[in-house]
Coordinates of N, CA and C in Angstrom, one line a residue:
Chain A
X1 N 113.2 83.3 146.5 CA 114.6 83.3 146.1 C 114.9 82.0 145.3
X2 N 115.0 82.5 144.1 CA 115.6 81.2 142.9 C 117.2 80.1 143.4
X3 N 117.8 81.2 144.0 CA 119.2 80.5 144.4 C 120.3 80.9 143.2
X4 N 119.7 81.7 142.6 CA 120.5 82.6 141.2 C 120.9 83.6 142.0
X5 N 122.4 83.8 141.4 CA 122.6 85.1 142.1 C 123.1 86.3 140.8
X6 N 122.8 87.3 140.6 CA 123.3 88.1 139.4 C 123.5 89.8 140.0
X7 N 124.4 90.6 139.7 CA 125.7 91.3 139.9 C 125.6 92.3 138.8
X8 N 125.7 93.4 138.7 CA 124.8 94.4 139.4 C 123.6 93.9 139.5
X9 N 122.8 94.8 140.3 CA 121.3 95.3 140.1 C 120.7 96.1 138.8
X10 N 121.4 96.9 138.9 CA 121.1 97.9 138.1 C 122.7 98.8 137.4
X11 N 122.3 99.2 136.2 CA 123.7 99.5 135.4 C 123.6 100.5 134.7
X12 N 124.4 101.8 134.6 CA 123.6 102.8 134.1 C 125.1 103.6 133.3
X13 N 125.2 103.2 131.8 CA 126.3 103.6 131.0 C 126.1 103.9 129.9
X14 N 126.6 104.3 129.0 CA 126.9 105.4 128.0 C 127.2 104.9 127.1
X15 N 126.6 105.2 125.5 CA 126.8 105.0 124.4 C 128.0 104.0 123.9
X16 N 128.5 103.3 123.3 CA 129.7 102.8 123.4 C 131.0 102.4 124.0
X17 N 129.9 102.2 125.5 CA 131.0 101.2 126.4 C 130.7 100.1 126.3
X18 N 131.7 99.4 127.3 CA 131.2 97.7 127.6 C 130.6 97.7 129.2
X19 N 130.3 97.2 129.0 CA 129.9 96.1 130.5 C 129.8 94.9 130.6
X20 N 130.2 94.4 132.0 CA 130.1 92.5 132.2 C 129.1 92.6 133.0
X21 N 128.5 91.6 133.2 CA 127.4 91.1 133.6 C 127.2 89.7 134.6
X22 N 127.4 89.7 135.8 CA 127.5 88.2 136.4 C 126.7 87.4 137.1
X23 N 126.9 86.5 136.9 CA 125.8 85.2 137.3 C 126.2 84.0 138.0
X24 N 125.8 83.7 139.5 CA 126.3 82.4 139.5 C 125.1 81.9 140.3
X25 N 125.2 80.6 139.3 CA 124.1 79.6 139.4 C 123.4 79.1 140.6
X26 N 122.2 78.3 141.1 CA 121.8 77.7 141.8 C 123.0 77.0 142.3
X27 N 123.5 76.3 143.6 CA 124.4 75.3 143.7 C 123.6 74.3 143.0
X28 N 124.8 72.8 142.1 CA 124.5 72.0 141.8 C 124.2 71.9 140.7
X29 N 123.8 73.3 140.2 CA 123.6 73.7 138.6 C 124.9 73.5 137.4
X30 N 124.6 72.6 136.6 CA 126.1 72.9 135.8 C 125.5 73.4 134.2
X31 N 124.1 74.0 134.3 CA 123.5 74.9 132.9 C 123.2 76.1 133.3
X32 N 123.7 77.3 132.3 CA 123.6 78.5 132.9 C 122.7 79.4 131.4
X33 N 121.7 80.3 131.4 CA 121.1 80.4 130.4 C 121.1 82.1 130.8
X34 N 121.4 82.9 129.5 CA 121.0 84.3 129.6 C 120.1 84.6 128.4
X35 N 119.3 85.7 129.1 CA 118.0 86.2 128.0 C 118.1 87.6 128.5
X36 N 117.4 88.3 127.2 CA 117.0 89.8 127.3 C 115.8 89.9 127.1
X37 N 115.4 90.9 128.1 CA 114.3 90.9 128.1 C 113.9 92.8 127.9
X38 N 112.9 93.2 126.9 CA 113.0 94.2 126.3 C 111.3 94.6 126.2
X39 N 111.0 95.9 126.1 CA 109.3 96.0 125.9 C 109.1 95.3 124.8
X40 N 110.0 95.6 123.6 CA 109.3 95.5 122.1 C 109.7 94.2 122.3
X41 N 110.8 93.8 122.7 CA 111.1 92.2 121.9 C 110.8 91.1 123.0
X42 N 110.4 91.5 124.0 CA 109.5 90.1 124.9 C 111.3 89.5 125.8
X43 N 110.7 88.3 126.0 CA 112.2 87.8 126.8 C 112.7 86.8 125.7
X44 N 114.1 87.3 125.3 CA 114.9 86.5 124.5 C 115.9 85.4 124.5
X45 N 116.2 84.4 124.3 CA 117.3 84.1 124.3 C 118.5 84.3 124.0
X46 N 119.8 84.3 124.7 CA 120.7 84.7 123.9 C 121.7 83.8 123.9
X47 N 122.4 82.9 124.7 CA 123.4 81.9 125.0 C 123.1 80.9 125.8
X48 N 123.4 79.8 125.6 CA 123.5 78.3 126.8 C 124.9 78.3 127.1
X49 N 125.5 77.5 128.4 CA 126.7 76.9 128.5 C 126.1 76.0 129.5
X50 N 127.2 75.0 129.5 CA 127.1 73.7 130.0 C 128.1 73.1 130.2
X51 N 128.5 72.9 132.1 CA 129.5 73.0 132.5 C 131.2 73.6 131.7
X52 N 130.8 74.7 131.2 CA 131.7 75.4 131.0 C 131.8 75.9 129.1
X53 N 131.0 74.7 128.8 CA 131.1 74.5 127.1 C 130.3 75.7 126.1
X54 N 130.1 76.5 125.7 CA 128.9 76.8 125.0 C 127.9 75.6 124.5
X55 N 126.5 75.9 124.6 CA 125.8 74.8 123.9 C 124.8 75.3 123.2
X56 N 124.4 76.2 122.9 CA 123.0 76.6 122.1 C 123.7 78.4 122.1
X57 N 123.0 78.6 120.8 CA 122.6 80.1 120.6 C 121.8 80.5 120.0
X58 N 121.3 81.7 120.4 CA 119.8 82.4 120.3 C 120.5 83.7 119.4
X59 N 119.8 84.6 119.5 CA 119.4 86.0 118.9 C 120.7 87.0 119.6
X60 N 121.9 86.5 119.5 CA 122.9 86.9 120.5 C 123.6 88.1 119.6
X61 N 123.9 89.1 119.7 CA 124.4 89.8 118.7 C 126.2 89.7 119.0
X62 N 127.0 90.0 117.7 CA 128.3 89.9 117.7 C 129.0 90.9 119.1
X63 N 128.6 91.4 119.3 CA 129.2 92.3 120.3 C 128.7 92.0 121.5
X64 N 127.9 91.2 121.5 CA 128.4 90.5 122.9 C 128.4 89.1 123.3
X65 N 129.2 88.9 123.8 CA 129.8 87.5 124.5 C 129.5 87.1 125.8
X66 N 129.4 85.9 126.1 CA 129.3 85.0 127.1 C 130.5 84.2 127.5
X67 N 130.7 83.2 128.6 CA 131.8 82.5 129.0 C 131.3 82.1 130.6
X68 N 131.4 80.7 130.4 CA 131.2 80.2 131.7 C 132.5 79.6 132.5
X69 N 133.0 79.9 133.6 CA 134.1 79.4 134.6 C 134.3 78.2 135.1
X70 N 135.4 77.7 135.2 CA 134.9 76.4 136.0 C 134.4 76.4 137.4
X71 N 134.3 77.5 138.0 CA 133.6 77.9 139.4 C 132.0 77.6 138.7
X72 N 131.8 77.5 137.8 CA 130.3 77.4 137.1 C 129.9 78.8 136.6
X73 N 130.5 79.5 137.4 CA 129.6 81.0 137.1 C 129.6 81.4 136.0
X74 N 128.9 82.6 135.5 CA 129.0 82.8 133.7 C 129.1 84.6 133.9
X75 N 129.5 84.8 133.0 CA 129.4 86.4 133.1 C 129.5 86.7 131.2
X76 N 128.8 87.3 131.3 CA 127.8 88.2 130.0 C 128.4 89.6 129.3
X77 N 129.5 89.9 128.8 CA 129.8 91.1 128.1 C 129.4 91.6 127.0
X78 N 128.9 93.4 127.1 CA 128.4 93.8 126.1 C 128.7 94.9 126.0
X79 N 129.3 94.7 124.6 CA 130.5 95.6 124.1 C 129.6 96.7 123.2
X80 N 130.5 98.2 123.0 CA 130.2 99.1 121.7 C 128.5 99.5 122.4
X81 N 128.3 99.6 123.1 CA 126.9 99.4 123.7 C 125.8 100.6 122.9
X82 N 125.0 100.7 122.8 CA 123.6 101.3 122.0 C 122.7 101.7 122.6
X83 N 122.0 102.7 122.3 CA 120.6 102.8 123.1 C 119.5 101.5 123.4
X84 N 119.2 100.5 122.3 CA 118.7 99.5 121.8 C 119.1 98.3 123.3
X85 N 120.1 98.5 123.6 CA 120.7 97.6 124.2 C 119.9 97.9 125.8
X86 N 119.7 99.0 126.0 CA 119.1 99.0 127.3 C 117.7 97.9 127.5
X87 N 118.2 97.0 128.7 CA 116.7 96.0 128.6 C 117.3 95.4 129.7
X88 N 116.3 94.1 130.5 CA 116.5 94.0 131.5 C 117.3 92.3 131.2
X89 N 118.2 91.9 131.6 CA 119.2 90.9 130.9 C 119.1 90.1 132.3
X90 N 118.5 88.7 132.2 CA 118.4 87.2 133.2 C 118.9 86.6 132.8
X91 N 119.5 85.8 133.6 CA 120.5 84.5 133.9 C 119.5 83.5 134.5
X92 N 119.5 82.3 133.8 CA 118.7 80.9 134.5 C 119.9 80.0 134.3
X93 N 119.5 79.2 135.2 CA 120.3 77.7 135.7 C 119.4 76.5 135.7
X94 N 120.1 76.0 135.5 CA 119.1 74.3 135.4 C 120.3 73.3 136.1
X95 N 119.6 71.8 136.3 CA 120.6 71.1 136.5 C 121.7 70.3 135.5
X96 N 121.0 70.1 134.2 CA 121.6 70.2 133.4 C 120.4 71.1 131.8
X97 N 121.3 70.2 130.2 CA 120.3 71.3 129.6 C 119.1 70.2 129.0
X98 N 119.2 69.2 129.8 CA 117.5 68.6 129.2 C 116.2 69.3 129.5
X99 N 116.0 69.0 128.2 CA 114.0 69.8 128.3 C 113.3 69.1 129.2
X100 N 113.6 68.8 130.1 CA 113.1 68.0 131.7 C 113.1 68.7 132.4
X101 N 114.2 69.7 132.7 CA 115.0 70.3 133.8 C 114.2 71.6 133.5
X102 N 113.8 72.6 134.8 CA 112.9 74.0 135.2 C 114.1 74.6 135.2
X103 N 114.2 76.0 134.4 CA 115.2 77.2 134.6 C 114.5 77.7 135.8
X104 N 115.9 78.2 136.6 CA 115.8 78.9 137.8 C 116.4 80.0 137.5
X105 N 116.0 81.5 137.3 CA 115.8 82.7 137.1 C 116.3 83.3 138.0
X106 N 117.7 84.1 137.5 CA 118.1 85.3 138.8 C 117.0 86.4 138.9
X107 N 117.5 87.4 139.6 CA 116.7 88.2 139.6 C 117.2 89.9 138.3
X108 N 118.3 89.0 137.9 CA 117.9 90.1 136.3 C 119.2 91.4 136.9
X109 N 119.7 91.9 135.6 CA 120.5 93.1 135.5 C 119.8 93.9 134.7
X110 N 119.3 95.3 135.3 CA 118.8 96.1 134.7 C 119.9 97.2 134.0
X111 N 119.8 97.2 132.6 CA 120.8 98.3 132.0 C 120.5 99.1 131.3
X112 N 120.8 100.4 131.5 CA 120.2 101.8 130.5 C 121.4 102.1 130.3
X113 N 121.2 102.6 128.9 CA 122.6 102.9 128.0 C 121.9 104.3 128.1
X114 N 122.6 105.3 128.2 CA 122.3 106.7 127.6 C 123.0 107.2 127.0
Chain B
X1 N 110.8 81.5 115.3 CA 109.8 81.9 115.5 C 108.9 82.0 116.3
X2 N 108.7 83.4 116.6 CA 107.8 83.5 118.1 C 106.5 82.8 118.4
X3 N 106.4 81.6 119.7 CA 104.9 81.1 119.5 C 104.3 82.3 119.6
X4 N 102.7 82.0 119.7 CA 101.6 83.1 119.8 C 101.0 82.2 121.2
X5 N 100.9 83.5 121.8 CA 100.0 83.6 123.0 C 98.8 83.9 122.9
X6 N 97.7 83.6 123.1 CA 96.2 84.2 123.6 C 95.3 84.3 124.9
X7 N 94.5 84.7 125.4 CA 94.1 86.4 124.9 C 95.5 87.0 125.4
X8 N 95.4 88.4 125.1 CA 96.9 89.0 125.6 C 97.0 89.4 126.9
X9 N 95.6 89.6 127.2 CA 95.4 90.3 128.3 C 94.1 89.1 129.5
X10 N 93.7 88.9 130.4 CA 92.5 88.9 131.0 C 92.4 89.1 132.2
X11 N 91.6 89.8 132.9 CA 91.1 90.2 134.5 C 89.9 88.9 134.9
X12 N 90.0 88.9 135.8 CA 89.5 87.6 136.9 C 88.4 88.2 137.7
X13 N 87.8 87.8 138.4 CA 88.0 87.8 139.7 C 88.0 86.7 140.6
X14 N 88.7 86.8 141.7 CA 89.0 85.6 142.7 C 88.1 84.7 142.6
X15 N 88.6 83.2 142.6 CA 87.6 82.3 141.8 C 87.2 81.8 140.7
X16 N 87.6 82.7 139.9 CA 87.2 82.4 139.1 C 88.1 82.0 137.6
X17 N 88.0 80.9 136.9 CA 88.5 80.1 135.9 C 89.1 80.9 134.8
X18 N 90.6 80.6 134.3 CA 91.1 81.1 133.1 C 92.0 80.5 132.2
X19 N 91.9 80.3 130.6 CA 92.7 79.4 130.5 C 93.9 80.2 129.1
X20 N 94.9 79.9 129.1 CA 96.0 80.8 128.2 C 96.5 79.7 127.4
X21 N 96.6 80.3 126.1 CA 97.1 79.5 124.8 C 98.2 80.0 124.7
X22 N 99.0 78.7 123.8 CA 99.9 79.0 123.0 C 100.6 78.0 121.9
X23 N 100.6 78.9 120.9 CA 100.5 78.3 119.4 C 101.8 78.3 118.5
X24 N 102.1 77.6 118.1 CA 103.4 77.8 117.5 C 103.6 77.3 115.9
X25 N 104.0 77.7 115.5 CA 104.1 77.0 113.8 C 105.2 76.0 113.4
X26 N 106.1 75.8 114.5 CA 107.0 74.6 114.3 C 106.7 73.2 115.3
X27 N 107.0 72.2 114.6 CA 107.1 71.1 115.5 C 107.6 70.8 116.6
X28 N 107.1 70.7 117.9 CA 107.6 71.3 119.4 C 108.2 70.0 120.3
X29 N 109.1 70.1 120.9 CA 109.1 68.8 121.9 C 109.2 69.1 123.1
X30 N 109.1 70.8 123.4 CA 108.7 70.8 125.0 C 108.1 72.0 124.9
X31 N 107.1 72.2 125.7 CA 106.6 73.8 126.3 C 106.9 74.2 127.6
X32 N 107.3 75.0 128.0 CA 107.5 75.5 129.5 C 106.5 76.4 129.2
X33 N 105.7 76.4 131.0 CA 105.3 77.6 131.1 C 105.4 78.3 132.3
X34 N 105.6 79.8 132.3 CA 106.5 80.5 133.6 C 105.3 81.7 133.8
X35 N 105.6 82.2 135.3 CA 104.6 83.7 135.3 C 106.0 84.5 136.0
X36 N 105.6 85.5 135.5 CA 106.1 86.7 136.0 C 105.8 88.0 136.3
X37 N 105.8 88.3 137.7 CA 105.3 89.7 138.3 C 106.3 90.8 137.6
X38 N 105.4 91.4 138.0 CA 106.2 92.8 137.7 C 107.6 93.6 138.5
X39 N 108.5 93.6 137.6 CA 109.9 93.7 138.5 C 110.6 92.6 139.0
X40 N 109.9 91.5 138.8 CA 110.5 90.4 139.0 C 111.2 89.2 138.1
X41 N 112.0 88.0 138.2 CA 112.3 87.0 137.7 C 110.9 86.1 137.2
X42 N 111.8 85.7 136.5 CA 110.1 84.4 136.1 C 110.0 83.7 136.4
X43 N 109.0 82.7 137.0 CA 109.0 81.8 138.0 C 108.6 80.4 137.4
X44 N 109.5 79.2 137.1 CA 108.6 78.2 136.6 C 107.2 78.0 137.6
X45 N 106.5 77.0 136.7 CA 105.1 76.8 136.7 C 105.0 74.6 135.7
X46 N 105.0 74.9 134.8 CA 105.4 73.6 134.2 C 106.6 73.7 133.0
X47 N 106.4 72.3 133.0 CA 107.3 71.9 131.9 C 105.9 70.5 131.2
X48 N 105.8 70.6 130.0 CA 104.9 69.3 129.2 C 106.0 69.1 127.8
X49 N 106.1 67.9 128.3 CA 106.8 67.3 127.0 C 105.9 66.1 125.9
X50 N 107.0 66.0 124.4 CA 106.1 65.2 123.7 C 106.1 64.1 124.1
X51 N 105.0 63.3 124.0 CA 104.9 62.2 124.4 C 103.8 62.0 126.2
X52 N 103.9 63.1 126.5 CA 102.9 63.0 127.5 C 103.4 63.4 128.5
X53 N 105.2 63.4 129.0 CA 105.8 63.6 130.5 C 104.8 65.2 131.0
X54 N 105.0 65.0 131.7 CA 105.0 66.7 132.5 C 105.5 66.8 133.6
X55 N 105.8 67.9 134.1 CA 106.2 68.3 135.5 C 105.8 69.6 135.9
X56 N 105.3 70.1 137.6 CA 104.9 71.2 137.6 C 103.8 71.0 139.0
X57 N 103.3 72.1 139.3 CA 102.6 72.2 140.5 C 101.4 71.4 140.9
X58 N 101.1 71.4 141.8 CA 99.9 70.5 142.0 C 98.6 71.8 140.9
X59 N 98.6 73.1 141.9 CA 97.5 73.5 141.6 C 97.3 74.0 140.2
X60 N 98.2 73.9 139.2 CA 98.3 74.1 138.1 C 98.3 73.2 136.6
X61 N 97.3 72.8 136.1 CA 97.3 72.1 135.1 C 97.5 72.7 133.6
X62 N 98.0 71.8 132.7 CA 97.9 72.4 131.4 C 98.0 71.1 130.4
X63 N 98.2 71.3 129.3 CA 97.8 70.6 128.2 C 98.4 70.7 126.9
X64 N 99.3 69.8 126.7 CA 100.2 69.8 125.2 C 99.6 68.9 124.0
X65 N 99.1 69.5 122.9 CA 98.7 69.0 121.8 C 99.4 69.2 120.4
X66 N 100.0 67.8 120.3 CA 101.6 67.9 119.5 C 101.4 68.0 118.2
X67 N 100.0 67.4 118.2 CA 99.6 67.7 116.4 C 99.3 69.1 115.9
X68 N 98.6 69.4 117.2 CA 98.5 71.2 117.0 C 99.6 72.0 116.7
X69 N 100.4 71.6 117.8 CA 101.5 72.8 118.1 C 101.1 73.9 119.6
X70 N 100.2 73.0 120.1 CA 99.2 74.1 120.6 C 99.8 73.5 122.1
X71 N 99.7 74.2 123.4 CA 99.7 74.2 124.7 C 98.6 75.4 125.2
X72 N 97.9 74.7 126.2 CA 97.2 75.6 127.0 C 97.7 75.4 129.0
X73 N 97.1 76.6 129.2 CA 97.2 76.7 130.5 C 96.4 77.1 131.2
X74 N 95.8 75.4 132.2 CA 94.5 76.2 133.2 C 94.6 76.9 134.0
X75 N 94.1 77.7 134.6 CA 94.0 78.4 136.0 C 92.8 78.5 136.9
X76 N 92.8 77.6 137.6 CA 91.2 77.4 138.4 C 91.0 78.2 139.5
X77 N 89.7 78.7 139.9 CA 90.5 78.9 141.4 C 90.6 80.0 141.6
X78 N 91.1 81.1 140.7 CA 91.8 82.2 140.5 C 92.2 82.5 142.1
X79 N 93.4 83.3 142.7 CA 93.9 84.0 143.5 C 94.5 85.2 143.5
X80 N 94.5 85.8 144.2 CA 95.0 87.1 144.3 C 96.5 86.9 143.6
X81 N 96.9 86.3 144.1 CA 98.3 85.8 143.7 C 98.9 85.1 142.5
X82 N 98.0 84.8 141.5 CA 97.7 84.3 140.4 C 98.3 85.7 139.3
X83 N 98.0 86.9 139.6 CA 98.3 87.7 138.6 C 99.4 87.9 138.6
X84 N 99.9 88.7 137.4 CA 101.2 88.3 136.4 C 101.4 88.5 135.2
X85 N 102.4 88.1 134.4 CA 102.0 88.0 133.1 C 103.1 86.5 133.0
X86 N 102.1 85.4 132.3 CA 102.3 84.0 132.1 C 102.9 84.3 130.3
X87 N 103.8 83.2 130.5 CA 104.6 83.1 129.1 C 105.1 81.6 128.8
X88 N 104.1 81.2 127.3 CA 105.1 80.1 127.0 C 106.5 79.5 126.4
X89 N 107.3 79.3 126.9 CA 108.4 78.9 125.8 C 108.4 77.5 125.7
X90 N 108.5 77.5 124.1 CA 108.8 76.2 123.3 C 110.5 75.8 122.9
X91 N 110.0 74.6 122.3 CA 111.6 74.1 122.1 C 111.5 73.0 121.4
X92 N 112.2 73.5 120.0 CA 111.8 72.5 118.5 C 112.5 71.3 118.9
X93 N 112.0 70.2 118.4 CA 113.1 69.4 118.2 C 113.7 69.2 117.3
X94 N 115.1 69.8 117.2 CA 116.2 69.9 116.1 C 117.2 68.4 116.2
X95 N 116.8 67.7 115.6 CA 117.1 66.1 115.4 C 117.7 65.3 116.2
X96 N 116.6 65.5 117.1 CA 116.6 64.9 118.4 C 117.3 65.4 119.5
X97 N 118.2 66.5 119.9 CA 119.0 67.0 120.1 C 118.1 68.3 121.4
X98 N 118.1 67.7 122.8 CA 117.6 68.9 123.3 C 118.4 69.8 124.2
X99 N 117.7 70.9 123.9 CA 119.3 71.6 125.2 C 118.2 72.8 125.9
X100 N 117.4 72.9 125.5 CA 116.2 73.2 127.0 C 116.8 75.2 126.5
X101 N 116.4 75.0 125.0 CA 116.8 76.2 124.0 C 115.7 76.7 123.9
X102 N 114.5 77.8 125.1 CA 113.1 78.0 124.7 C 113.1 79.5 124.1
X103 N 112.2 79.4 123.2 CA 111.6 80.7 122.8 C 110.3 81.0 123.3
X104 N 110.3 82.4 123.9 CA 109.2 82.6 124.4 C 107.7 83.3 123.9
X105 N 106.6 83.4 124.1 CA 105.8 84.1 123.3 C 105.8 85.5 124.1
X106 N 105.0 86.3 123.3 CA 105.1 87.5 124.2 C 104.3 87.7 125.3
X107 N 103.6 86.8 126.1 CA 102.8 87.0 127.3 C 101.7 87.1 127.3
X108 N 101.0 86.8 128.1 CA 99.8 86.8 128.6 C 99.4 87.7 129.7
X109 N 98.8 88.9 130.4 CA 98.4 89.7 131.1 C 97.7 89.0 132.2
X110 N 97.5 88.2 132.9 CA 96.3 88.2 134.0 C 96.3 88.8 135.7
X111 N 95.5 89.6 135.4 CA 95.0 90.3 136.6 C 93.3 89.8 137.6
X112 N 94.1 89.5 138.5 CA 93.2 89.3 139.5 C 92.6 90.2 140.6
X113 N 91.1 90.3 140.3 CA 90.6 91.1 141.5 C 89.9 90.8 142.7
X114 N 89.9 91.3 143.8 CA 89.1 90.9 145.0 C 87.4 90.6 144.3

């Protein structure tokens, strides 16, 4: 157990809805990182925040957003939703965002768009 | 751009030695490298930074060559427990500036047998 916690498990919705997505960190964590992870396209990046700020972006599409709380936690929305979109979506935490620091890995939101 | 991983795949058997590349075409200042079971989160393994730092398990060694671009990853020993699929992410450095931003390659397969 990483000490990541993420909300649902599993998510199972329809062509052009939204969904949120949530994540809260290891205690003591104030970096929160989400990736998608897909057959074809491997595990991606898509957003950093840091204590609350955005700090890096990846391969994030317009339609969906990120936001971190001051509780730390981060939650992940994905809007207008697609077949494409279905993939398995992780949340890591660090202690902060130096290239020193090991991401600690929730255990992932699995989502099928149908 | 995605590093490259090699071989994509390899089977073991217990005991026995394996070692996983990964190659990238941009100038790197950190490699992580993580395994991941099936259905599961990714689990760090190391971190090798430029200049020589590392961090990471006892029984796990690996190797950052900055002029290459290149990281490898030993696996001695092999264990039942060793299989997975191992993945490196890199992280440029964008003028000096790190925020632990990795791109991953697409994996390495290793399967271990009795």
């Amino acid at each position: 157990d990483s000490g990541v916690t993420q909300t649902p498990k599993h998510l199972i919705t329809a062509t052009g809805q939204r969904v949120t997505l949530r994540c809260s960190p290891r205690s003591g964590d104030l970096s929160v990182y989400w990736y998608q992870q897909s057959l074809d396209q491997g595990l991606q990046f898509l957003i950093q925040y840091y204590n609350g700020e955005e700090r890096a972006k990846g391969n994030i599409l317009e339609r969906f957003s990120a936001q971190q709380f001051p509780d730390l936690h981060s939650e992940l929305n994905l809007s207008s939703l697609e077949l494409g979109d279905s993939a398995l979506y992780f949340c890591a935490s660090s202690v902060d965002p130096s290239s020193y620091n090991e991401q600690f890995f929730g255990p992932g939101t699995r989502l099928t768009v149908l | 751009q995605q590093p490259v991983q090699s071989p994509q795949a390899v089977i073991l058997r217990e005991g026995e030695d394996a070692v996983i590349n990964c190659s990238s075409s941009k100038a790197l200042y950190s490699v992580h490298w993580y395994r991941q079971k099936h259905g599961e989160a990714p689990v760090f393994l190391m971190i090798l930074l430029k200049g020589g730092e590392q961090k990471g398990h006892d029984k796990i060694s690996a190797s950052f060559n900055e002029k290459k671009q290149q990281s490898s990853l030993y696996l001695t020993a092999s264990q039942l427990s060793y299989s997975g699929t191992y993945f490196c992410g890199t992280e440029s450095n964008a003028g000096g500036t790190s925020y632990g931003k990795l791109t991953f390659g697409q994996g390495t397969i290793l399967t271990v047998h009795p």
